[in-house]
PDB file of N, CA, C and O in Angstrom, chain B, residues numbered from 101:
ATOM      1  N   ALA B 101      21.069 -32.836   3.876  1.00  0.00           N
ATOM      2  CA  ALA B 101      20.745 -31.773   3.097  1.00  0.00           C
ATOM      3  C   ALA B 101      20.551 -31.987   1.586  1.00  0.00           C
ATOM      4  O   ALA B 101      21.175 -32.870   0.998  1.00  0.00           O
ATOM      5  N   GLY B 102      19.717 -31.204   0.987  1.00  0.00           N
ATOM      6  CA  GLY B 102      19.511 -31.651  -0.414  1.00  0.00           C
ATOM      7  C   GLY B 102      20.398 -30.808  -1.394  1.00  0.00           C
ATOM      8  O   GLY B 102      21.571 -30.540  -1.132  1.00  0.00           O
ATOM      9  N   THR B 103      19.826 -30.446  -2.427  1.00  0.00           N
ATOM     10  CA  THR B 103      20.774 -29.692  -3.522  1.00  0.00           C
ATOM     11  C   THR B 103      20.791 -28.295  -2.883  1.00  0.00           C
ATOM     12  O   THR B 103      19.988 -27.892  -2.042  1.00  0.00           O
ATOM     13  N   PRO B 104      21.970 -27.519  -3.479  1.00  0.00           N
ATOM     14  CA  PRO B 104      22.013 -26.095  -3.074  1.00  0.00           C
ATOM     15  C   PRO B 104      20.841 -25.230  -3.179  1.00  0.00           C
ATOM     16  O   PRO B 104      20.546 -24.396  -2.324  1.00  0.00           O
ATOM     17  N   SER B 105      20.155 -25.457  -4.289  1.00  0.00           N
ATOM     18  CA  SER B 105      18.856 -24.728  -4.352  1.00  0.00           C
ATOM     19  C   SER B 105      17.887 -25.024  -3.517  1.00  0.00           C
ATOM     20  O   SER B 105      17.139 -24.111  -3.169  1.00  0.00           O
ATOM     21  N   GLU B 106      17.671 -26.423  -2.985  1.00  0.00           N
ATOM     22  CA  GLU B 106      16.807 -26.779  -2.169  1.00  0.00           C
ATOM     23  C   GLU B 106      17.129 -26.160  -0.720  1.00  0.00           C
ATOM     24  O   GLU B 106      16.232 -25.773   0.029  1.00  0.00           O
ATOM     25  N   ASP B 107      18.404 -26.108  -0.419  1.00  0.00           N
ATOM     26  CA  ASP B 107      18.900 -25.659   0.791  1.00  0.00           C
ATOM     27  C   ASP B 107      18.653 -24.090   1.044  1.00  0.00           C
ATOM     28  O   ASP B 107      18.627 -23.603   2.174  1.00  0.00           O
ATOM     29  N   ILE B 108      18.484 -23.394  -0.082  1.00  0.00           N
ATOM     30  CA  ILE B 108      18.202 -21.951  -0.040  1.00  0.00           C
ATOM     31  C   ILE B 108      16.808 -21.564   0.452  1.00  0.00           C
ATOM     32  O   ILE B 108      16.489 -20.533   1.045  1.00  0.00           O
ATOM     33  N   PHE B 109      15.993 -22.659   0.064  1.00  0.00           N
ATOM     34  CA  PHE B 109      14.631 -22.404   0.279  1.00  0.00           C
ATOM     35  C   PHE B 109      14.016 -22.983   1.448  1.00  0.00           C
ATOM     36  O   PHE B 109      12.831 -22.791   1.721  1.00  0.00           O
ATOM     37  N   ASP B 110      14.893 -23.776   2.229  1.00  0.00           N
ATOM     38  CA  ASP B 110      14.689 -24.415   3.489  1.00  0.00           C
ATOM     39  C   ASP B 110      14.848 -23.334   4.736  1.00  0.00           C
ATOM     40  O   ASP B 110      15.947 -23.171   5.265  1.00  0.00           O
ATOM     41  N   SER B 111      13.793 -22.683   5.121  1.00  0.00           N
ATOM     42  CA  SER B 111      14.044 -21.657   6.043  1.00  0.00           C
ATOM     43  C   SER B 111      14.188 -22.271   7.452  1.00  0.00           C
ATOM     44  O   SER B 111      14.259 -21.515   8.420  1.00  0.00           O
ATOM     45  N   ARG B 112      14.232 -23.570   7.603  1.00  0.00           N
ATOM     46  CA  ARG B 112      14.707 -24.163   8.875  1.00  0.00           C
ATOM     47  C   ARG B 112      16.327 -24.040   9.088  1.00  0.00           C
ATOM     48  O   ARG B 112      16.837 -24.210  10.195  1.00  0.00           O
ATOM     49  N   GLN B 113      16.993 -23.764   8.053  1.00  0.00           N
ATOM     50  CA  GLN B 113      18.407 -23.700   8.078  1.00  0.00           C
ATOM     51  C   GLN B 113      18.747 -22.184   8.074  1.00  0.00           C
ATOM     52  O   GLN B 113      19.931 -21.891   8.238  1.00  0.00           O
ATOM     53  N   TRP B 114      17.820 -21.167   7.902  1.00  0.00           N
ATOM     54  CA  TRP B 114      18.091 -19.810   8.124  1.00  0.00           C
ATOM     55  C   TRP B 114      18.221 -19.154   9.521  1.00  0.00           C
ATOM     56  O   TRP B 114      17.514 -19.604  10.423  1.00  0.00           O
ATOM     57  N   PRO B 115      19.012 -18.193   9.758  1.00  0.00           N
ATOM     58  CA  PRO B 115      18.988 -17.627  11.158  1.00  0.00           C
ATOM     59  C   PRO B 115      17.457 -17.151  11.333  1.00  0.00           C
ATOM     60  O   PRO B 115      16.738 -16.814  10.394  1.00  0.00           O
ATOM     61  N   THR B 116      17.053 -17.182  12.777  1.00  0.00           N
ATOM     62  CA  THR B 116      15.744 -16.707  13.187  1.00  0.00           C
ATOM     63  C   THR B 116      15.338 -15.468  12.595  1.00  0.00           C
ATOM     64  O   THR B 116      14.248 -15.435  12.022  1.00  0.00           O
ATOM     65  N   GLU B 117      16.118 -14.357  12.654  1.00  0.00           N
ATOM     66  CA  GLU B 117      15.748 -13.119  12.145  1.00  0.00           C
ATOM     67  C   GLU B 117      15.286 -13.101  10.672  1.00  0.00           C
ATOM     68  O   GLU B 117      14.280 -12.496  10.300  1.00  0.00           O
ATOM     69  N   LEU B 118      16.058 -13.775   9.905  1.00  0.00           N
ATOM     70  CA  LEU B 118      15.858 -13.872   8.355  1.00  0.00           C
ATOM     71  C   LEU B 118      14.556 -14.770   8.131  1.00  0.00           C
ATOM     72  O   LEU B 118      13.777 -14.446   7.234  1.00  0.00           O
ATOM     73  N   ALA B 119      14.338 -15.724   8.804  1.00  0.00           N
ATOM     74  CA  ALA B 119      13.082 -16.489   8.784  1.00  0.00           C
ATOM     75  C   ALA B 119      11.980 -15.596   8.965  1.00  0.00           C
ATOM     76  O   ALA B 119      11.150 -15.367   8.085  1.00  0.00           O
ATOM     77  N   ASP B 120      11.973 -15.016  10.277  1.00  0.00           N
ATOM     78  CA  ASP B 120      10.933 -14.173  10.586  1.00  0.00           C
ATOM     79  C   ASP B 120      10.640 -12.989   9.586  1.00  0.00           C
ATOM     80  O   ASP B 120       9.471 -12.663   9.379  1.00  0.00           O
ATOM     81  N   GLU B 121      11.720 -12.319   8.943  1.00  0.00           N
ATOM     82  CA  GLU B 121      11.493 -11.376   7.953  1.00  0.00           C
ATOM     83  C   GLU B 121      10.954 -11.973   6.716  1.00  0.00           C
ATOM     84  O   GLU B 121      10.138 -11.326   6.059  1.00  0.00           O
ATOM     85  N   ALA B 122      11.342 -13.172   6.329  1.00  0.00           N
ATOM     86  CA  ALA B 122      10.691 -13.741   5.094  1.00  0.00           C
ATOM     87  C   ALA B 122       9.209 -14.093   5.336  1.00  0.00           C
ATOM     88  O   ALA B 122       8.380 -13.866   4.455  1.00  0.00           O
ATOM     89  N   LEU B 123       8.855 -14.657   6.542  1.00  0.00           N
ATOM     90  CA  LEU B 123       7.494 -14.803   6.841  1.00  0.00           C
ATOM     91  C   LEU B 123       6.478 -13.423   6.856  1.00  0.00           C
ATOM     92  O   LEU B 123       5.330 -13.420   6.413  1.00  0.00           O
ATOM     93  N   ALA B 124       7.116 -12.357   7.419  1.00  0.00           N
ATOM     94  CA  ALA B 124       6.646 -11.256   7.260  1.00  0.00           C
ATOM     95  C   ALA B 124       6.351 -10.718   5.924  1.00  0.00           C
ATOM     96  O   ALA B 124       5.273 -10.212   5.612  1.00  0.00           O
ATOM     97  N   ASN B 125       7.350 -10.853   5.168  1.00  0.00           N
ATOM     98  CA  ASN B 125       7.393 -10.369   3.802  1.00  0.00           C
ATOM     99  C   ASN B 125       6.269 -11.372   2.895  1.00  0.00           C
ATOM    100  O   ASN B 125       5.590 -10.871   1.999  1.00  0.00           O
ATOM    101  N   ALA B 126       6.195 -12.482   3.164  1.00  0.00           N
ATOM    102  CA  ALA B 126       5.186 -13.240   2.650  1.00  0.00           C
ATOM    103  C   ALA B 126       3.791 -12.939   3.055  1.00  0.00           C
ATOM    104  O   ALA B 126       2.875 -13.130   2.255  1.00  0.00           O
ATOM    105  N   ALA B 127       3.577 -12.490   4.223  1.00  0.00           N
ATOM    106  CA  ALA B 127       2.274 -12.248   4.565  1.00  0.00           C
ATOM    107  C   ALA B 127       1.963 -10.734   4.081  1.00  0.00           C
ATOM    108  O   ALA B 127       0.794 -10.396   3.899  1.00  0.00           O
ATOM    109  N   LEU B 128       2.987  -9.865   3.886  1.00  0.00           N
ATOM    110  CA  LEU B 128       2.597  -8.610   3.293  1.00  0.00           C
ATOM    111  C   LEU B 128       2.232  -8.745   1.731  1.00  0.00           C
ATOM    112  O   LEU B 128       1.344  -8.076   1.203  1.00  0.00           O
ATOM    113  N   ILE B 129       2.998  -9.658   1.080  1.00  0.00           N
ATOM    114  CA  ILE B 129       2.758  -9.838  -0.318  1.00  0.00           C
ATOM    115  C   ILE B 129       1.474 -10.424  -0.519  1.00  0.00           C
ATOM    116  O   ILE B 129       0.831 -10.007  -1.483  1.00  0.00           O
ATOM    117  N   ALA B 130       0.896 -11.451   0.316  1.00  0.00           N
ATOM    118  CA  ALA B 130      -0.388 -11.955   0.248  1.00  0.00           C
ATOM    119  C   ALA B 130      -1.381 -11.034   0.591  1.00  0.00           C
ATOM    120  O   ALA B 130      -2.519 -11.186   0.145  1.00  0.00           O
ATOM    121  N   ALA B 131      -1.076 -10.015   1.392  1.00  0.00           N
ATOM    122  CA  ALA B 131      -2.244  -8.891   1.606  1.00  0.00           C
ATOM    123  C   ALA B 131      -2.265  -7.865   0.569  1.00  0.00           C
ATOM    124  O   ALA B 131      -3.230  -7.108   0.463  1.00  0.00           O
ATOM    125  N   ALA B 132      -1.094  -7.790  -0.320  1.00  0.00           N
ATOM    126  CA  ALA B 132      -1.002  -6.617  -1.284  1.00  0.00           C
ATOM    127  C   ALA B 132      -2.204  -6.324  -2.070  1.00  0.00           C
ATOM    128  O   ALA B 132      -2.580  -5.164  -2.234  1.00  0.00           O
ATOM    129  N   PRO B 133      -2.925  -7.505  -2.648  1.00  0.00           N
ATOM    130  CA  PRO B 133      -4.099  -7.106  -3.554  1.00  0.00           C
ATOM    131  C   PRO B 133      -5.245  -6.273  -2.709  1.00  0.00           C
ATOM    132  O   PRO B 133      -5.786  -5.260  -3.152  1.00  0.00           O
ATOM    133  N   GLN B 134      -5.493  -6.780  -1.599  1.00  0.00           N
ATOM    134  CA  GLN B 134      -6.649  -6.200  -0.480  1.00  0.00           C
ATOM    135  C   GLN B 134      -6.152  -4.827  -0.176  1.00  0.00           C
ATOM    136  O   GLN B 134      -6.920  -3.867  -0.118  1.00  0.00           O
ATOM    137  N   LEU B 135      -4.858  -4.735   0.020  1.00  0.00           N
ATOM    138  CA  LEU B 135      -4.193  -3.306   0.511  1.00  0.00           C
ATOM    139  C   LEU B 135      -4.450  -2.405  -0.697  1.00  0.00           C
ATOM    140  O   LEU B 135      -5.007  -1.326  -0.492  1.00  0.00           O
ATOM    141  N   LEU B 136      -4.124  -2.722  -1.836  1.00  0.00           N
ATOM    142  CA  LEU B 136      -4.338  -1.985  -3.112  1.00  0.00           C
ATOM    143  C   LEU B 136      -5.750  -1.514  -3.199  1.00  0.00           C
ATOM    144  O   LEU B 136      -6.041  -0.318  -3.240  1.00  0.00           O
ATOM    145  N   ALA B 137      -6.613  -2.478  -3.225  1.00  0.00           N
ATOM    146  CA  ALA B 137      -7.941  -2.331  -3.288  1.00  0.00           C
ATOM    147  C   ALA B 137      -8.537  -1.325  -2.369  1.00  0.00           C
ATOM    148  O   ALA B 137      -9.324  -0.498  -2.827  1.00  0.00           O
ATOM    149  N   MET B 138      -8.222  -1.331  -1.104  1.00  0.00           N
ATOM    150  CA  MET B 138      -8.574  -0.314   0.107  1.00  0.00           C
ATOM    151  C   MET B 138      -7.923   0.773  -0.267  1.00  0.00           C
ATOM    152  O   MET B 138      -8.521   1.828  -0.059  1.00  0.00           O
ATOM    153  N   THR B 139      -6.803   0.839  -0.793  1.00  0.00           N
ATOM    154  CA  THR B 139      -6.125   2.316  -0.944  1.00  0.00           C
ATOM    155  C   THR B 139      -7.090   2.874  -2.239  1.00  0.00           C
ATOM    156  O   THR B 139      -7.451   4.051  -2.230  1.00  0.00           O
ATOM    157  N   LYS B 140      -7.419   2.117  -3.162  1.00  0.00           N
ATOM    158  CA  LYS B 140      -8.246   2.730  -4.152  1.00  0.00           C
ATOM    159  C   LYS B 140      -9.498   3.304  -3.685  1.00  0.00           C
ATOM    160  O   LYS B 140      -9.931   4.360  -4.145  1.00  0.00           O
ATOM    161  N   LEU B 141     -10.102   2.617  -2.759  1.00  0.00           N
ATOM    162  CA  LEU B 141     -11.462   2.897  -2.195  1.00  0.00           C
ATOM    163  C   LEU B 141     -11.115   4.158  -1.478  1.00  0.00           C
ATOM    164  O   LEU B 141     -11.861   5.128  -1.607  1.00  0.00           O
ATOM    165  N   PHE B 142      -9.897   4.237  -0.631  1.00  0.00           N
ATOM    166  CA  PHE B 142      -9.564   5.579   0.151  1.00  0.00           C
ATOM    167  C   PHE B 142      -9.410   6.723  -0.736  1.00  0.00           C
ATOM    168  O   PHE B 142      -9.850   7.807  -0.353  1.00  0.00           O
ATOM    169  N   ALA B 143      -8.778   6.614  -2.006  1.00  0.00           N
ATOM    170  CA  ALA B 143      -8.632   7.616  -3.001  1.00  0.00           C
ATOM    171  C   ALA B 143      -9.961   8.020  -3.378  1.00  0.00           C
ATOM    172  O   ALA B 143     -10.212   9.225  -3.400  1.00  0.00           O
ATOM    173  N   SER B 144     -10.821   7.202  -3.668  1.00  0.00           N
ATOM    174  CA  SER B 144     -12.147   7.719  -3.960  1.00  0.00           C
ATOM    175  C   SER B 144     -12.865   8.452  -3.036  1.00  0.00           C
ATOM    176  O   SER B 144     -13.505   9.434  -3.410  1.00  0.00           O
ATOM    177  N   SER B 145     -12.844   8.083  -1.789  1.00  0.00           N
ATOM    178  CA  SER B 145     -13.392   8.799  -0.699  1.00  0.00           C
ATOM    179  C   SER B 145     -12.801  10.150  -0.536  1.00  0.00           C
ATOM    180  O   SER B 145     -13.510  11.123  -0.281  1.00  0.00           O
ATOM    181  N   ILE B 146     -11.474  10.230  -0.684  1.00  0.00           N
ATOM    182  CA  ILE B 146     -10.693  11.566  -0.509  1.00  0.00           C
ATOM    183  C   ILE B 146     -11.345  12.548  -1.677  1.00  0.00           C
ATOM    184  O   ILE B 146     -11.731  13.699  -1.472  1.00  0.00           O
ATOM    185  N   GLU B 147     -11.380  11.912  -2.831  1.00  0.00           N
ATOM    186  CA  GLU B 147     -11.988  12.772  -3.964  1.00  0.00           C
ATOM    187  C   GLU B 147     -13.253  13.224  -3.809  1.00  0.00           C
ATOM    188  O   GLU B 147     -13.601  14.343  -4.186  1.00  0.00           O
ATOM    189  N   TYR B 148     -14.030  12.375  -3.237  1.00  0.00           N
ATOM    190  CA  TYR B 148     -15.546  12.951  -3.001  1.00  0.00           C
ATOM    191  C   TYR B 148     -15.656  13.950  -1.937  1.00  0.00           C
ATOM    192  O   TYR B 148     -16.411  14.917  -2.036  1.00  0.00           O
ATOM    193  N   GLU B 149     -14.837  13.705  -0.817  1.00  0.00           N
ATOM    194  CA  GLU B 149     -14.644  14.854   0.143  1.00  0.00           C
ATOM    195  C   GLU B 149     -13.860  16.057  -0.220  1.00  0.00           C
ATOM    196  O   GLU B 149     -14.003  17.088   0.438  1.00  0.00           O
ATOM    197  N   MET B 150     -13.017  15.997  -1.254  1.00  0.00           N
ATOM    198  CA  MET B 150     -12.293  17.188  -1.796  1.00  0.00           C
ATOM    199  C   MET B 150     -13.424  17.972  -2.603  1.00  0.00           C
ATOM    200  O   MET B 150     -13.462  19.200  -2.528  1.00  0.00           O
ATOM    201  N   ARG B 151     -14.250  17.336  -3.295  1.00  0.00           N
ATOM    202  CA  ARG B 151     -15.115  17.877  -4.277  1.00  0.00           C
ATOM    203  C   ARG B 151     -16.234  18.576  -3.364  1.00  0.00           C
ATOM    204  O   ARG B 151     -16.639  19.689  -3.699  1.00  0.00           O
ATOM    205  N   ARG B 152     -16.731  17.964  -2.245  1.00  0.00           N
ATOM    206  CA  ARG B 152     -17.595  18.576  -1.234  1.00  0.00           C
ATOM    207  C   ARG B 152     -17.017  19.759  -0.751  1.00  0.00           C
ATOM    208  O   ARG B 152     -17.729  20.761  -0.818  1.00  0.00           O
ATOM    209  N   SER B 153     -15.779  19.889  -0.233  1.00  0.00           N
ATOM    210  CA  SER B 153     -15.125  20.972   0.284  1.00  0.00           C
ATOM    211  C   SER B 153     -15.048  22.131  -0.751  1.00  0.00           C
ATOM    212  O   SER B 153     -15.315  23.294  -0.448  1.00  0.00           O
ATOM    213  N   GLU B 154     -14.672  21.742  -1.969  1.00  0.00           N
ATOM    214  CA  GLU B 154     -14.761  22.704  -2.986  1.00  0.00           C
ATOM    215  C   GLU B 154     -16.180  23.358  -3.194  1.00  0.00           C
ATOM    216  O   GLU B 154     -16.279  24.569  -3.389  1.00  0.00           O
ATOM    217  N   LYS B 155     -17.121  22.641  -3.156  1.00  0.00           N
ATOM    218  CA  LYS B 155     -18.649  22.990  -3.411  1.00  0.00           C
ATOM    219  C   LYS B 155     -19.065  23.925  -2.200  1.00  0.00           C
ATOM    220  O   LYS B 155     -19.779  24.913  -2.368  1.00  0.00           O
ATOM    221  N   ASP B 156     -18.598  23.565  -1.050  1.00  0.00           N
ATOM    222  CA  ASP B 156     -18.889  24.382   0.121  1.00  0.00           C
ATOM    223  C   ASP B 156     -17.966  25.493   0.398  1.00  0.00           C
ATOM    224  O   ASP B 156     -18.021  26.121   1.455  1.00  0.00           O
ATOM    225  N   GLY B 157     -17.090  25.754  -0.567  1.00  0.00           N
ATOM    226  CA  GLY B 157     -16.228  26.932  -0.422  1.00  0.00           C
ATOM    227  C   GLY B 157     -15.076  26.842   0.554  1.00  0.00           C
ATOM    228  O   GLY B 157     -14.488  27.875   0.876  1.00  0.00           O
ATOM    229  N   ASP B 158     -14.711  25.638   1.055  1.00  0.00           N
ATOM    230  CA  ASP B 158     -13.716  25.315   1.937  1.00  0.00           C
ATOM    231  C   ASP B 158     -12.463  25.061   1.089  1.00  0.00           C
ATOM    232  O   ASP B 158     -12.152  23.913   0.771  1.00  0.00           O
ATOM    233  N   ASP B 159     -11.758  26.112   0.729  1.00  0.00           N
ATOM    234  CA  ASP B 159     -10.492  26.125  -0.008  1.00  0.00           C
ATOM    235  C   ASP B 159      -9.481  25.374   0.602  1.00  0.00           C
ATOM    236  O   ASP B 159      -8.925  24.470  -0.022  1.00  0.00           O
ATOM    237  N   GLU B 160      -9.169  25.667   1.815  1.00  0.00           N
ATOM    238  CA  GLU B 160      -8.150  25.207   2.729  1.00  0.00           C
ATOM    239  C   GLU B 160      -8.378  23.636   2.800  1.00  0.00           C
ATOM    240  O   GLU B 160      -7.500  22.835   2.479  1.00  0.00           O
ATOM    241  N   GLY B 161      -9.700  23.256   3.271  1.00  0.00           N
ATOM    242  CA  GLY B 161     -10.047  21.759   3.266  1.00  0.00           C
ATOM    243  C   GLY B 161      -9.811  21.052   1.960  1.00  0.00           C
ATOM    244  O   GLY B 161      -9.151  20.013   1.942  1.00  0.00           O
ATOM    245  N   ALA B 162     -10.346  21.597   0.815  1.00  0.00           N
ATOM    246  CA  ALA B 162     -10.028  21.072  -0.479  1.00  0.00           C
ATOM    247  C   ALA B 162      -8.553  21.036  -0.753  1.00  0.00           C
ATOM    248  O   ALA B 162      -8.082  19.948  -1.083  1.00  0.00           O
ATOM    249  N   ARG B 163      -7.797  22.027  -0.667  1.00  0.00           N
ATOM    250  CA  ARG B 163      -6.307  21.791  -0.891  1.00  0.00           C
ATOM    251  C   ARG B 163      -5.627  20.718  -0.195  1.00  0.00           C
ATOM    252  O   ARG B 163      -4.844  19.976  -0.787  1.00  0.00           O
ATOM    253  N   LEU B 164      -5.927  20.593   1.181  1.00  0.00           N
ATOM    254  CA  LEU B 164      -5.374  19.415   1.932  1.00  0.00           C
ATOM    255  C   LEU B 164      -5.680  18.103   1.354  1.00  0.00           C
ATOM    256  O   LEU B 164      -4.870  17.195   1.164  1.00  0.00           O
ATOM    257  N   LYS B 165      -7.047  18.099   1.070  1.00  0.00           N
ATOM    258  CA  LYS B 165      -7.549  16.802   0.491  1.00  0.00           C
ATOM    259  C   LYS B 165      -6.732  16.584  -0.915  1.00  0.00           C
ATOM    260  O   LYS B 165      -6.139  15.540  -1.186  1.00  0.00           O
ATOM    261  N   ARG B 166      -6.787  17.565  -1.638  1.00  0.00           N
ATOM    262  CA  ARG B 166      -5.986  17.522  -2.902  1.00  0.00           C
ATOM    263  C   ARG B 166      -4.589  17.003  -2.850  1.00  0.00           C
ATOM    264  O   ARG B 166      -4.199  16.161  -3.660  1.00  0.00           O
ATOM    265  N   LEU B 167      -3.795  17.515  -1.871  1.00  0.00           N
ATOM    266  CA  LEU B 167      -2.568  17.109  -1.555  1.00  0.00           C
ATOM    267  C   LEU B 167      -2.425  15.619  -1.102  1.00  0.00           C
ATOM    268  O   LEU B 167      -1.527  14.890  -1.524  1.00  0.00           O
ATOM    269  N   THR B 168      -3.423  15.209  -0.171  1.00  0.00           N
ATOM    270  CA  THR B 168      -3.449  13.848   0.341  1.00  0.00           C
ATOM    271  C   THR B 168      -3.880  12.902  -0.869  1.00  0.00           C
ATOM    272  O   THR B 168      -3.297  11.819  -0.929  1.00  0.00           O
ATOM    273  N   LEU B 169      -4.860  13.200  -1.864  1.00  0.00           N
ATOM    274  CA  LEU B 169      -5.084  12.493  -2.944  1.00  0.00           C
ATOM    275  C   LEU B 169      -3.939  12.248  -3.869  1.00  0.00           C
ATOM    276  O   LEU B 169      -3.847  11.200  -4.508  1.00  0.00           O
ATOM    277  N   ASN B 170      -3.075  13.206  -3.940  1.00  0.00           N
ATOM    278  CA  ASN B 170      -1.985  13.267  -4.914  1.00  0.00           C
ATOM    279  C   ASN B 170      -1.078  12.078  -4.482  1.00  0.00           C
ATOM    280  O   ASN B 170      -0.679  11.194  -5.240  1.00  0.00           O
ATOM    281  N   ILE B 171      -0.806  12.188  -3.129  1.00  0.00           N
ATOM    282  CA  ILE B 171       0.105  11.090  -2.476  1.00  0.00           C
ATOM    283  C   ILE B 171      -0.369   9.711  -2.568  1.00  0.00           C
ATOM    284  O   ILE B 171       0.383   8.752  -2.738  1.00  0.00           O
ATOM    285  N   VAL B 172      -1.770   9.634  -2.437  1.00  0.00           N
ATOM    286  CA  VAL B 172      -2.382   8.297  -2.328  1.00  0.00           C
ATOM    287  C   VAL B 172      -2.325   7.726  -3.737  1.00  0.00           C
ATOM    288  O   VAL B 172      -1.876   6.593  -3.909  1.00  0.00           O
ATOM    289  N   LEU B 173      -2.780   8.495  -4.790  1.00  0.00           N
ATOM    290  CA  LEU B 173      -2.560   8.139  -6.078  1.00  0.00           C
ATOM    291  C   LEU B 173      -1.157   7.753  -6.562  1.00  0.00           C
ATOM    292  O   LEU B 173      -0.982   6.771  -7.283  1.00  0.00           O
ATOM    293  N   ALA B 174      -0.228   8.500  -6.176  1.00  0.00           N
ATOM    294  CA  ALA B 174       1.301   8.098  -6.321  1.00  0.00           C
ATOM    295  C   ALA B 174       1.466   6.797  -5.885  1.00  0.00           C
ATOM    296  O   ALA B 174       1.988   5.981  -6.645  1.00  0.00           O
ATOM    297  N   ALA B 175       1.060   6.438  -4.644  1.00  0.00           N
ATOM    298  CA  ALA B 175       1.197   5.136  -4.226  1.00  0.00           C
ATOM    299  C   ALA B 175       0.478   4.136  -4.975  1.00  0.00           C
ATOM    300  O   ALA B 175       1.068   3.067  -5.126  1.00  0.00           O
ATOM    301  N   ILE B 176      -0.599   4.249  -5.444  1.00  0.00           N
ATOM    302  CA  ILE B 176      -1.361   3.275  -6.217  1.00  0.00           C
ATOM    303  C   ILE B 176      -0.540   3.239  -7.733  1.00  0.00           C
ATOM    304  O   ILE B 176      -0.374   2.164  -8.308  1.00  0.00           O
ATOM    305  N   THR B 177      -0.158   4.241  -8.181  1.00  0.00           N
ATOM    306  CA  THR B 177       0.590   4.183  -9.463  1.00  0.00           C
ATOM    307  C   THR B 177       1.965   3.279  -9.146  1.00  0.00           C
ATOM    308  O   THR B 177       2.292   2.378  -9.917  1.00  0.00           O
ATOM    309  N   LYS B 178       2.550   3.517  -8.240  1.00  0.00           N
ATOM    310  CA  LYS B 178       3.738   2.782  -7.816  1.00  0.00           C
ATOM    311  C   LYS B 178       3.533   1.361  -7.670  1.00  0.00           C
ATOM    312  O   LYS B 178       4.297   0.530  -8.161  1.00  0.00           O
ATOM    313  N   ALA B 179       2.417   1.057  -6.940  1.00  0.00           N
ATOM    314  CA  ALA B 179       1.991  -0.284  -6.757  1.00  0.00           C
ATOM    315  C   ALA B 179       1.479  -1.116  -8.011  1.00  0.00           C
ATOM    316  O   ALA B 179       1.559  -2.342  -8.088  1.00  0.00           O
ATOM    317  N   GLU B 180       0.973  -0.330  -8.926  1.00  0.00           N
ATOM    318  CA  GLU B 180       0.544  -1.059 -10.090  1.00  0.00           C
ATOM    319  C   GLU B 180       1.689  -1.132 -11.069  1.00  0.00           C
ATOM    320  O   GLU B 180       1.593  -1.991 -11.946  1.00  0.00           O
ATOM    321  N   ALA B 181       2.739  -0.376 -11.052  1.00  0.00           N
ATOM    322  CA  ALA B 181       3.725  -0.571 -11.811  1.00  0.00           C
ATOM    323  C   ALA B 181       4.712  -1.593 -11.610  1.00  0.00           C
ATOM    324  O   ALA B 181       5.574  -1.892 -12.437  1.00  0.00           O
ATOM    325  N   ALA B 182       4.547  -2.143 -10.426  1.00  0.00           N
ATOM    326  CA  ALA B 182       5.380  -3.284  -9.893  1.00  0.00           C
ATOM    327  C   ALA B 182       5.207  -4.518 -10.600  1.00  0.00           C
ATOM    328  O   ALA B 182       5.834  -5.520 -10.256  1.00  0.00           O
TER     329      ALA B 182
END
């Protein structure tokens, strides 16, 4: 074994479930920039569809899209604040 700090980062010494979780977390972190970009694109699409609904007089459709857009924008704000 190496120094204590080296041992902490040697996942071969971790229980399997911890090593699996660490790998899953690493994959999620690696995908985060692309997930954020796709979420922003989704927000733009929702906004476009919301405006179409408003223009067409579909108040209920516009309301539901506005609610969805607010949730998506909150997630983007949270991701960018981290």
